[in-house]
Coordinates of C-alpha atoms and ligand atoms in Angstrom, one line a residue:
Chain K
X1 CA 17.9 0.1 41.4
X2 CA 17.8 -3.5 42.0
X3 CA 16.0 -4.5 38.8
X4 CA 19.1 -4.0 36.7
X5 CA 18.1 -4.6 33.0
X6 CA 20.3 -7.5 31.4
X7 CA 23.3 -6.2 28.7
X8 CA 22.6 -6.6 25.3
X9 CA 25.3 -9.2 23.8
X10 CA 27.2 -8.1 20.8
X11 CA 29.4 -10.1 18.7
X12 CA 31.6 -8.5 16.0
X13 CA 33.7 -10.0 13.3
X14 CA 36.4 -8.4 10.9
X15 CA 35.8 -10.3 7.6
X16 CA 37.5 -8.7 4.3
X17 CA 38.0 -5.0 5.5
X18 CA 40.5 -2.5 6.8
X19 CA 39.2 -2.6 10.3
X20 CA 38.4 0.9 9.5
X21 CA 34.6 0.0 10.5
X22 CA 35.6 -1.2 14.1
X23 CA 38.1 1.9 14.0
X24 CA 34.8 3.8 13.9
X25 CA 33.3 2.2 16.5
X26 CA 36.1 3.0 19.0
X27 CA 35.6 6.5 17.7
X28 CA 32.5 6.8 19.5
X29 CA 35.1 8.1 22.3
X30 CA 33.4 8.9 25.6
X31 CA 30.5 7.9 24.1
X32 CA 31.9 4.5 24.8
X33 CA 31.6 4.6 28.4
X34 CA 27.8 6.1 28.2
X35 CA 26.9 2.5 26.6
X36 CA 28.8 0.3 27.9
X37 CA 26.8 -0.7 30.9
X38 CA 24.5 -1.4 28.4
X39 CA 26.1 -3.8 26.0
X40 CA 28.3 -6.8 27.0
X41 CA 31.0 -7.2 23.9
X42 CA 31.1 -11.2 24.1
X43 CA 33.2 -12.0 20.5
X44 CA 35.2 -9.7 18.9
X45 CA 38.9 -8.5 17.6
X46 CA 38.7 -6.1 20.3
X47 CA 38.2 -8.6 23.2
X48 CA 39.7 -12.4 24.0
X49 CA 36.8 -15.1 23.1
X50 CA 37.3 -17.6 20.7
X51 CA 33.7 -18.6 19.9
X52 CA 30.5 -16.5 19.1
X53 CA 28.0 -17.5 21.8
X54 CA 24.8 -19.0 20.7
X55 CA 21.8 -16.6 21.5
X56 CA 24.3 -13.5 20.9
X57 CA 21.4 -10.1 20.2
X58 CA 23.5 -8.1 18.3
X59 CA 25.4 -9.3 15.4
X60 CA 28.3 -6.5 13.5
X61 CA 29.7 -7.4 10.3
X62 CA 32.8 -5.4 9.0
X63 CA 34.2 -6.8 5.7
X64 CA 33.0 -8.6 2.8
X65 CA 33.0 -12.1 2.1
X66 CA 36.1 -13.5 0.2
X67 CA 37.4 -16.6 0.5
X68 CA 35.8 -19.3 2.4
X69 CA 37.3 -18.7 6.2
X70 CA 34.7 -15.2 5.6
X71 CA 32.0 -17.3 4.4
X72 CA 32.7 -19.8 7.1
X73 CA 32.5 -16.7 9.9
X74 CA 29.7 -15.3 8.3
X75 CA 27.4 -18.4 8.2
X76 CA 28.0 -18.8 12.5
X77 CA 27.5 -15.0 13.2
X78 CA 24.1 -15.5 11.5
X79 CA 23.3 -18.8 13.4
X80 CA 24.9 -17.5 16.7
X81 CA 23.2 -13.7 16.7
X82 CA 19.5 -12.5 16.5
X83 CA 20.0 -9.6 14.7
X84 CA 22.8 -9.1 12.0
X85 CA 24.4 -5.7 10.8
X86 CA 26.2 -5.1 8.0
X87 CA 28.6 -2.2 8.9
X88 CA 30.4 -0.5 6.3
X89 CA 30.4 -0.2 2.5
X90 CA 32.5 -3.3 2.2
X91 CA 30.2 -5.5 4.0
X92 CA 27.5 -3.7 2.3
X93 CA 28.5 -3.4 -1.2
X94 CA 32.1 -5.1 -1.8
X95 CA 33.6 -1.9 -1.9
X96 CA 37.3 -2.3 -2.4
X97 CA 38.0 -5.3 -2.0
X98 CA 34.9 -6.3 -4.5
X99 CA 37.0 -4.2 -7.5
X100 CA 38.9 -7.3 -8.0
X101 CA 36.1 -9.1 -9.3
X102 CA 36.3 -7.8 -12.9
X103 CA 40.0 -10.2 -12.8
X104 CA 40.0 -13.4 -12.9
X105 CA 41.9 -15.3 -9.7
X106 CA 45.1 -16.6 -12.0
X107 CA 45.1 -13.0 -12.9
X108 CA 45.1 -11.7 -9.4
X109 CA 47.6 -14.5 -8.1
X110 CA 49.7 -13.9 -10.7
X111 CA 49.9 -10.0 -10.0
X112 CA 50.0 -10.5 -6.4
X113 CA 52.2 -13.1 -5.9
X114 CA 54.5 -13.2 -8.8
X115 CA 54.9 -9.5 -10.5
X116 CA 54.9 -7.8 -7.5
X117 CA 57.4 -10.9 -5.4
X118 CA 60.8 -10.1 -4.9
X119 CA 62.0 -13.2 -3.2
X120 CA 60.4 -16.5 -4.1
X121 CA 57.4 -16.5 -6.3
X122 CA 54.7 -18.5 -5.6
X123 CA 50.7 -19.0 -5.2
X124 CA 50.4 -19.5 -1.3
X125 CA 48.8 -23.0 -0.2
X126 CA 48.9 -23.3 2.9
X127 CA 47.4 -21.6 6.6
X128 CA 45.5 -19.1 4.4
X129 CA 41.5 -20.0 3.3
X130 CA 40.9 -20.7 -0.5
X131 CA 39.4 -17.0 -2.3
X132 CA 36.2 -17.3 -3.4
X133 CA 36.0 -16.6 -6.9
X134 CA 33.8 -13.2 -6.7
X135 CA 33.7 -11.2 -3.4
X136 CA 30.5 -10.4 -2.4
X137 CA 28.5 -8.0 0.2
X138 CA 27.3 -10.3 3.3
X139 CA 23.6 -10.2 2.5
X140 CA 24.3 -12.4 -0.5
X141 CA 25.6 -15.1 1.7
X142 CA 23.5 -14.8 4.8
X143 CA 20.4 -12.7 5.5
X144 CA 21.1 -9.1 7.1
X145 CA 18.5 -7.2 9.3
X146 CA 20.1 -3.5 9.1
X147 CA 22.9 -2.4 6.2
X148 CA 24.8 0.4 7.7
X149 CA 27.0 2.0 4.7
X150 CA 29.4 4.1 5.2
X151 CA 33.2 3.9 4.4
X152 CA 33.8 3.9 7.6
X153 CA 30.6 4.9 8.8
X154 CA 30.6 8.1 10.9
X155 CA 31.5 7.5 14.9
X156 CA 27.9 9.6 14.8
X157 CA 26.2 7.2 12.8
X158 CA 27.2 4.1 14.8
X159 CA 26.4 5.7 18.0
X160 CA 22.9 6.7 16.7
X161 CA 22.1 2.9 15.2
X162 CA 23.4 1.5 18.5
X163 CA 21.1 4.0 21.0
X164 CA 18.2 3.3 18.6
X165 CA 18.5 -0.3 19.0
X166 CA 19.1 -0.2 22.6
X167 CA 16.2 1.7 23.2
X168 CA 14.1 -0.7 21.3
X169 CA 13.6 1.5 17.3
X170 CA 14.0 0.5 14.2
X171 CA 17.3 2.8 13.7
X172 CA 17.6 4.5 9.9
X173 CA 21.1 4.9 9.1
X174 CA 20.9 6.6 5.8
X175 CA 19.9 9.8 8.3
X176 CA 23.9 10.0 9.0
X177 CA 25.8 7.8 6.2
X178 CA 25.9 6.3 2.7
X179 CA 27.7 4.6 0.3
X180 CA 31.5 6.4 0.6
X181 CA 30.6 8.5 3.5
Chain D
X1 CA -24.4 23.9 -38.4
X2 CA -20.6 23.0 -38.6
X3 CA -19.1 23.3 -35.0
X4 CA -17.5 26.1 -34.7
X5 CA -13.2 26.0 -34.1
X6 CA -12.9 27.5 -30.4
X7 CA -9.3 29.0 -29.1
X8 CA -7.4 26.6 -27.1
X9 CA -8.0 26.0 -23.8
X10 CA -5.0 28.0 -22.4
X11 CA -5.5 26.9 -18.7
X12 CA -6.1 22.9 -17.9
X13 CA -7.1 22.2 -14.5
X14 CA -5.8 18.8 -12.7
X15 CA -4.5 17.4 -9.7
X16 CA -1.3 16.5 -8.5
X17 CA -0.9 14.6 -5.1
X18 CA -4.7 15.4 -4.1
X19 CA -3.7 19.4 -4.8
X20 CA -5.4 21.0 -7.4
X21 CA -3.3 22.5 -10.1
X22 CA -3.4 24.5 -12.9
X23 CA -1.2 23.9 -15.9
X24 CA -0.2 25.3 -19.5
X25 CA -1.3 22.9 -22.6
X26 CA 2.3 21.7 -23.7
X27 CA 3.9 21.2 -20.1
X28 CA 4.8 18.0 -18.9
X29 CA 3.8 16.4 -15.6
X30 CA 7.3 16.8 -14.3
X31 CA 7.1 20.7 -14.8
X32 CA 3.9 21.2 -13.5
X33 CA 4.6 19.6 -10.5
X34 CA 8.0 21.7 -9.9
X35 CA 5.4 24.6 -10.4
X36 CA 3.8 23.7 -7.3
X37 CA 6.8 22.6 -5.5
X38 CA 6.3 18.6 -6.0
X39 CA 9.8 17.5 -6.6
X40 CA 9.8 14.3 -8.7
X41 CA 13.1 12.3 -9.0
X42 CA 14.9 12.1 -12.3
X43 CA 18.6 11.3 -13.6
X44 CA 18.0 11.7 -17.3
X45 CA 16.2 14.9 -16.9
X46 CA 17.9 18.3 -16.8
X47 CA 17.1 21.9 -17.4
X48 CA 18.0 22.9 -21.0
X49 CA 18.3 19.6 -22.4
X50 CA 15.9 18.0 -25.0
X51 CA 13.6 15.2 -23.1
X52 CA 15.2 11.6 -23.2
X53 CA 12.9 9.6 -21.0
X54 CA 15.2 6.7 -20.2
X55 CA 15.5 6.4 -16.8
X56 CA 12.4 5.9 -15.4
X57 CA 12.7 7.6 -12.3
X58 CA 10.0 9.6 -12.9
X59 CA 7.7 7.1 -13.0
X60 CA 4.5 8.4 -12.0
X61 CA 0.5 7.2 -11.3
X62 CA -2.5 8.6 -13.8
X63 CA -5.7 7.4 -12.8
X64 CA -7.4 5.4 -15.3
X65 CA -4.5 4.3 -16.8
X66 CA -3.1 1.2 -16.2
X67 CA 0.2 1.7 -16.8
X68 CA 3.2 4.1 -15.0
X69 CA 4.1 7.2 -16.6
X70 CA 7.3 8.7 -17.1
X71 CA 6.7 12.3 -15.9
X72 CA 9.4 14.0 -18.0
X73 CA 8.1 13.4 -21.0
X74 CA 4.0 13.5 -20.6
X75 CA 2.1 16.1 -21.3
X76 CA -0.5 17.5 -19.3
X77 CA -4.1 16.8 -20.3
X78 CA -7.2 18.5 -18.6
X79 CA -8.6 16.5 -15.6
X80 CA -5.5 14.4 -15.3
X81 CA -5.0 13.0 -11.8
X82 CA -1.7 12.2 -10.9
X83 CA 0.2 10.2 -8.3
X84 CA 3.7 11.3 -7.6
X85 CA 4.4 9.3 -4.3
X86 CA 3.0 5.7 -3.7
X87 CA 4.5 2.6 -1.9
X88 CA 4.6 1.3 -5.5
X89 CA 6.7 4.1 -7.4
X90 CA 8.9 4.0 -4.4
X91 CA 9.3 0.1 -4.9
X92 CA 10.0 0.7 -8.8
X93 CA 12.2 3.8 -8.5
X94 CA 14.6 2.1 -5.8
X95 CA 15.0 -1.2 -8.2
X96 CA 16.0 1.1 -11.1
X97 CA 18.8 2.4 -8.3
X98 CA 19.9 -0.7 -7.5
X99 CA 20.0 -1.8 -10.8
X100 CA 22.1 1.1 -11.7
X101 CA 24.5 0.3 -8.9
X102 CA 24.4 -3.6 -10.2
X103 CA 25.7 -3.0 -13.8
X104 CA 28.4 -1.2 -13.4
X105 CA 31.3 -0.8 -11.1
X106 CA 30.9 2.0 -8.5
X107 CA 33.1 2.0 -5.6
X108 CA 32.2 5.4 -3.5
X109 CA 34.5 5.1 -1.2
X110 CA 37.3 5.7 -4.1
X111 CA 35.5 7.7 -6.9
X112 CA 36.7 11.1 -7.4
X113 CA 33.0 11.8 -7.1
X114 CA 32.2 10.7 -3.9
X115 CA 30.3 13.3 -1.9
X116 CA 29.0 14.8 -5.1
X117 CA 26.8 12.7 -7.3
X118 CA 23.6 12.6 -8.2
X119 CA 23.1 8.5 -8.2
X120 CA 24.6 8.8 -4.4
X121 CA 21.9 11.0 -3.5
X122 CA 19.1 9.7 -5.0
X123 CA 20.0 6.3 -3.2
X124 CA 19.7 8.4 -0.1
X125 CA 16.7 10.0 -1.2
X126 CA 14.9 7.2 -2.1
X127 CA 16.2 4.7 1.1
X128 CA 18.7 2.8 -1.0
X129 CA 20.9 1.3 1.7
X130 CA 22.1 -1.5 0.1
X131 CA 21.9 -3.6 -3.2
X132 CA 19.8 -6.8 -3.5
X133 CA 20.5 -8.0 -6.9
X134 CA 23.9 -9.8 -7.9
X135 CA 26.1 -7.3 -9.0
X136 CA 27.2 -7.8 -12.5
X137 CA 31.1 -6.8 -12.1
X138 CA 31.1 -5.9 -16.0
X139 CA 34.9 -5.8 -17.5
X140 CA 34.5 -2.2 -18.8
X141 CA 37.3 0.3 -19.4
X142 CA 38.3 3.8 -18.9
X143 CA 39.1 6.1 -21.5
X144 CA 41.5 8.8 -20.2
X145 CA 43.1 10.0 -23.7
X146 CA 41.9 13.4 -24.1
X147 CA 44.2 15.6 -22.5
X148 CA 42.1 17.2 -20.1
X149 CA 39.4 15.0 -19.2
X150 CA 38.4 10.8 -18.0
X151 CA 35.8 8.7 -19.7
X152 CA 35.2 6.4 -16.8
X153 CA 31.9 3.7 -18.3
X154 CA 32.6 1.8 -15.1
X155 CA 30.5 4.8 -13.5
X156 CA 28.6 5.5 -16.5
X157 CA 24.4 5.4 -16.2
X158 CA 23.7 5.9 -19.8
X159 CA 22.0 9.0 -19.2
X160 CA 22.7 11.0 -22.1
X161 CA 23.3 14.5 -21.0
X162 CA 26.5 14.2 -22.0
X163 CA 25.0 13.3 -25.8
X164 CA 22.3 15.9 -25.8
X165 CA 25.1 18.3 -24.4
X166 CA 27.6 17.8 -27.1
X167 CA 25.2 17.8 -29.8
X168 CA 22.2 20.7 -28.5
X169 CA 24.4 23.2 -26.7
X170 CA 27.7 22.9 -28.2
X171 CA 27.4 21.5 -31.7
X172 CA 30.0 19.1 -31.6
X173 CA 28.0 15.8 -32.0
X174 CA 31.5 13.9 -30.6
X175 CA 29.6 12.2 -27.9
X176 CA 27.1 9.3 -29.2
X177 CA 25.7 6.0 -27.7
X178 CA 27.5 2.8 -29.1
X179 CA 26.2 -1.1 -28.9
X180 CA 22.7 -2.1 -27.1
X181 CA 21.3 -4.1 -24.2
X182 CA 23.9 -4.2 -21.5
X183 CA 26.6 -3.9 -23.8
X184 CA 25.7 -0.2 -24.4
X185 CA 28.2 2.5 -24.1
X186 CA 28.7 6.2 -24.7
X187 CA 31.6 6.8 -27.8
X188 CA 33.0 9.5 -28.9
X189 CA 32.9 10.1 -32.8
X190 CA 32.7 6.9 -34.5
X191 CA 34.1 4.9 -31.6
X192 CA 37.8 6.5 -31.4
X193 CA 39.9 7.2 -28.1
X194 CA 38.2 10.2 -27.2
X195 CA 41.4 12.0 -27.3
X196 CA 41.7 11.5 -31.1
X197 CA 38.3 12.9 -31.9
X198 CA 38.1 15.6 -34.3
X199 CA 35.0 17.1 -33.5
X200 CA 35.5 17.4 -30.0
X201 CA 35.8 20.9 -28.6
X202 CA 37.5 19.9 -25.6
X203 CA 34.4 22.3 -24.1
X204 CA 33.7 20.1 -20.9
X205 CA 29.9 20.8 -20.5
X206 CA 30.0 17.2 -21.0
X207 CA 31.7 16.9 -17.8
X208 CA 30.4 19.4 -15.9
X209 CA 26.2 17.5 -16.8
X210 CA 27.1 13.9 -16.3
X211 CA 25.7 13.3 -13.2
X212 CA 27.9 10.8 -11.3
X213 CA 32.2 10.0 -11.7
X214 CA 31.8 9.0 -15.3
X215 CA 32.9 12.1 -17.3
X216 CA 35.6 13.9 -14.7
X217 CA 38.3 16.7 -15.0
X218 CA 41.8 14.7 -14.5
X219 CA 43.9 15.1 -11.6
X220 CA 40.8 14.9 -9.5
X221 CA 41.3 12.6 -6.3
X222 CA 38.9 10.4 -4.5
X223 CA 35.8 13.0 -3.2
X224 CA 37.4 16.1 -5.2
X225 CA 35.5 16.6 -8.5
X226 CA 32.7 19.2 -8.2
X227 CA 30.1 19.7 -11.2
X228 CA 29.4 23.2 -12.2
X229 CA 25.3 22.3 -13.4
X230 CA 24.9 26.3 -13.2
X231 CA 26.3 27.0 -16.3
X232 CA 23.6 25.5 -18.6
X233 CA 20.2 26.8 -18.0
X234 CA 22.3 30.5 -18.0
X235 CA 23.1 29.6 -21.5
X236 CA 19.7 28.2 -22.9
X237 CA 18.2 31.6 -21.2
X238 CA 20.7 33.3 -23.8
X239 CA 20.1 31.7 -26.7
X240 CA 15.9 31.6 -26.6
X241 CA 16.9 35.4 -25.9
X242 CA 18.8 35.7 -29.4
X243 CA 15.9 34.2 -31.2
Ligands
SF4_1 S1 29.6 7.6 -9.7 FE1 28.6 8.1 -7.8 S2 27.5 6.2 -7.1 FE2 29.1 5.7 -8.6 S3 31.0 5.2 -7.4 FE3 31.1 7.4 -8.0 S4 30.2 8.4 -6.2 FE4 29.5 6.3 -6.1
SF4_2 S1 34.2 18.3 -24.2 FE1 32.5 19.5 -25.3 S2 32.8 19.0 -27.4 FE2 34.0 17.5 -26.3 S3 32.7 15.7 -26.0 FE3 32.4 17.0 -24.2 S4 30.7 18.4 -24.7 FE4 31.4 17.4 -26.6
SF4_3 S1 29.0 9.6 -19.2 FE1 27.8 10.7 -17.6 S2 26.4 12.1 -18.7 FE2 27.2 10.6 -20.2 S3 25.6 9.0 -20.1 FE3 27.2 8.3 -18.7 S4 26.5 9.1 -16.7 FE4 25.3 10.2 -18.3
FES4 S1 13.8 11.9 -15.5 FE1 12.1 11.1 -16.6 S2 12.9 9.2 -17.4 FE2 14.6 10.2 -16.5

């Protein structure tokens, strides 16, 4: 029992998403407690570190990328982690936050932040990132080694991709999810 | 002495996917292979609709020639070898997904469709996971003027059933295919709000063959429009019986 293998590091990050995604991932329940002598959770929402360790294994994406503090995130999880995932349709596709992309910014601004104000209209400039001007999925920022759809993806489906990785397979998610599931 | 006119051959003999098959002068590859339970992929195709052949899922190998064939709309010919299933038709059928996805706007996750398209499971079918071209984002509308059903082109594939449907099974001829390149679009009648048409029957077998969340029944909610296909080879069976 001594030769107690070392747990795989996981980093996620919440980009442009509901959080539904990591949602998910707490859904896995009891299955939770089955893997987590496994996995060591070193940067994400759900626990207190401030940077992504260098050399992390595992690499979760929720969310899609934007405005630059997304692009920013995205561009360290892919130098910090040796395997990236894209989890969920947004990160995969641009899902709902993507449908803004047939406006143009003024156009979203001036709906946001304007017609729908009730005290004080005005563009926000400061504390919040500048929006890029077309969201986009993750891959077409940084390179992605496994694209997980799903909005969220089953509980089922994350558990399977995780146990497949863990146990050293190539994992094929589109056994349990898709685009919308 | 003058060669002498034999019958036609009424059995060719060929193979499909190494089996050996036997097929009817006329039939297409497509057919032949459903015969013998070889299930090519299609989007355009369907049961009791003229051939369109647009697209391209069928794509299939013929030895000796050098370019792919769309199964749907080939004919047979004796000795034919065909390929249904290759690393390379898989390659070429999962870009024309992908490019699908990329020119218009489809948002599962919110499409009254969701759970019940066709495009959505051939992306399964064929490993579509995600898209690698840019998606285009196209500014394209929504027509929701006829009373009982949406026009939505922003999950429109430009398959044409709904064409062939209007015009071959009910005789209406409202629905027709506007513009060209990228900019192509289904219309109704000479390019009115579909609710003004004057031909149209308000029938919704247009509807009830478009394959994804473009034509829809309103007051359908995200995941909540189901496609009755059922209805159509029923009624081609009826009318070949008439004649
Ligand atoms: S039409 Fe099909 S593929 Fe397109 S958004 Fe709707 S469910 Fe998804
Ligand atoms: S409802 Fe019927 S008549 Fe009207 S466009 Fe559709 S198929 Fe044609
Ligand atoms: S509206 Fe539907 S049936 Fe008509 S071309 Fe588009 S996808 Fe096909
Ligand atoms: S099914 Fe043959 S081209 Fe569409």
């Amino acid at each position: 029992m001594s030769d107690k293998k070392k747990p795989v590091t996981i980093a996620t990050v919440w980009l442009d998403g509901c959080s539904g995604c990591h949602m998910s991932f707490l859904d896995l329940d009891e299955r939770l407690v089955e893997i987590a002598p496994l996995i060591e959770m070193v940067y994400s929402p759900v626990v207190d570190s401030k940077e992504i360790p260098k050399g992390t294994d595992v690499g979760i994406i929720e969310g899609a990328i934007s405005n630059e503090d997304d692009r920013a995130k995205a561009l360290k999880m892919r130098a910090a982690c040796g395997f990236l995932i894209s989890l969920g349709d947004c990160a995969v596709t641009g899902n709902v936050p993507s449908m803004r992309n047939v406006f143009d910014q003024k156009e979203c601004f001036d709906r946001s932040y304007h017609e729908n104000a009730q005290l004080q209209p005005m563009d926000p400039t400061v504390c919040v990132p500048p929006l890029l001007d077309k969201v986009l999925p993750v891959h077409q920022v940084v390179d992605v080694d496994l694209y997980v759809p799903g909005c969220p993806p089953p509980a089922d489906a994350i558990y399977y991709v995780l146990s497949e990785l863990l146990a050293g397979r190539q994992p094929d998610p589109l056994l349990l999810t898709r685009f919308g599931k | 002495m003058a060669r002498q006119k034999l019958p036609p051959t009424q059995t060719l003999t060929m193979k499909i996917d190494d089996v050996d098959v036997t097929a009817k002068p006329g039939q297409t590859i497509k057919d032949v292979a459903r015969d013998h339970d070889i299930i090519i992929p299609g989007l355009c195709y369907l049961d009791g609709l003229s051939i369109w052949g647009g697209c391209r899922l069928c794509l299939v190998e013929v030895e000796g020639m050098n370019k792919l064939l769309a199964s749907c709309s080939t004919e047979v010919a004796e000795g034919m070898v065909v390929h249904t299933d290759s690393p390379k038709l898989r390659a070429y059928r999962k870009v024309v997904i992908e490019m699908l996805f990329a020119e218009r706007n489809h948002v599962c996750s919110v499409c009254v469709s969701n759970g019940g398209c066709e495009l959505q499971d051939m992306a399964v079918e064929l490993g579509v996971d995600h898209v690698h071209l840019p998606y285009m984002d196209p500014d394209v509308n929504l027509d929701s003027s006829n009373d009982r059903f949406r026009l939505d082109h922003n999950r429109c594939i430009m398959c044409t059933r709904c064409v062939r449907v209007c015009g071959e099974i009910e005789g209406a001829f409202t629905k027709g295919i506007g513009g060209r390149g990228i900019d192509v679009r289904i219309i109704n009648d000479l390019n009115m709000p579909w609710g003004e048409s004057q031909t149209c029957t308000s029938c919704g077998k247009c509807v009830h063959v478009c394959p994804t969340g473009a034509l829809v029944e309103k007051g359908t909610a995200a995941a909540e429009m189901d496609k009755r296909r059922a209805f159509l080879p029923y009624l081609t069976i009826m009318r070949e019986a008439q004649r």
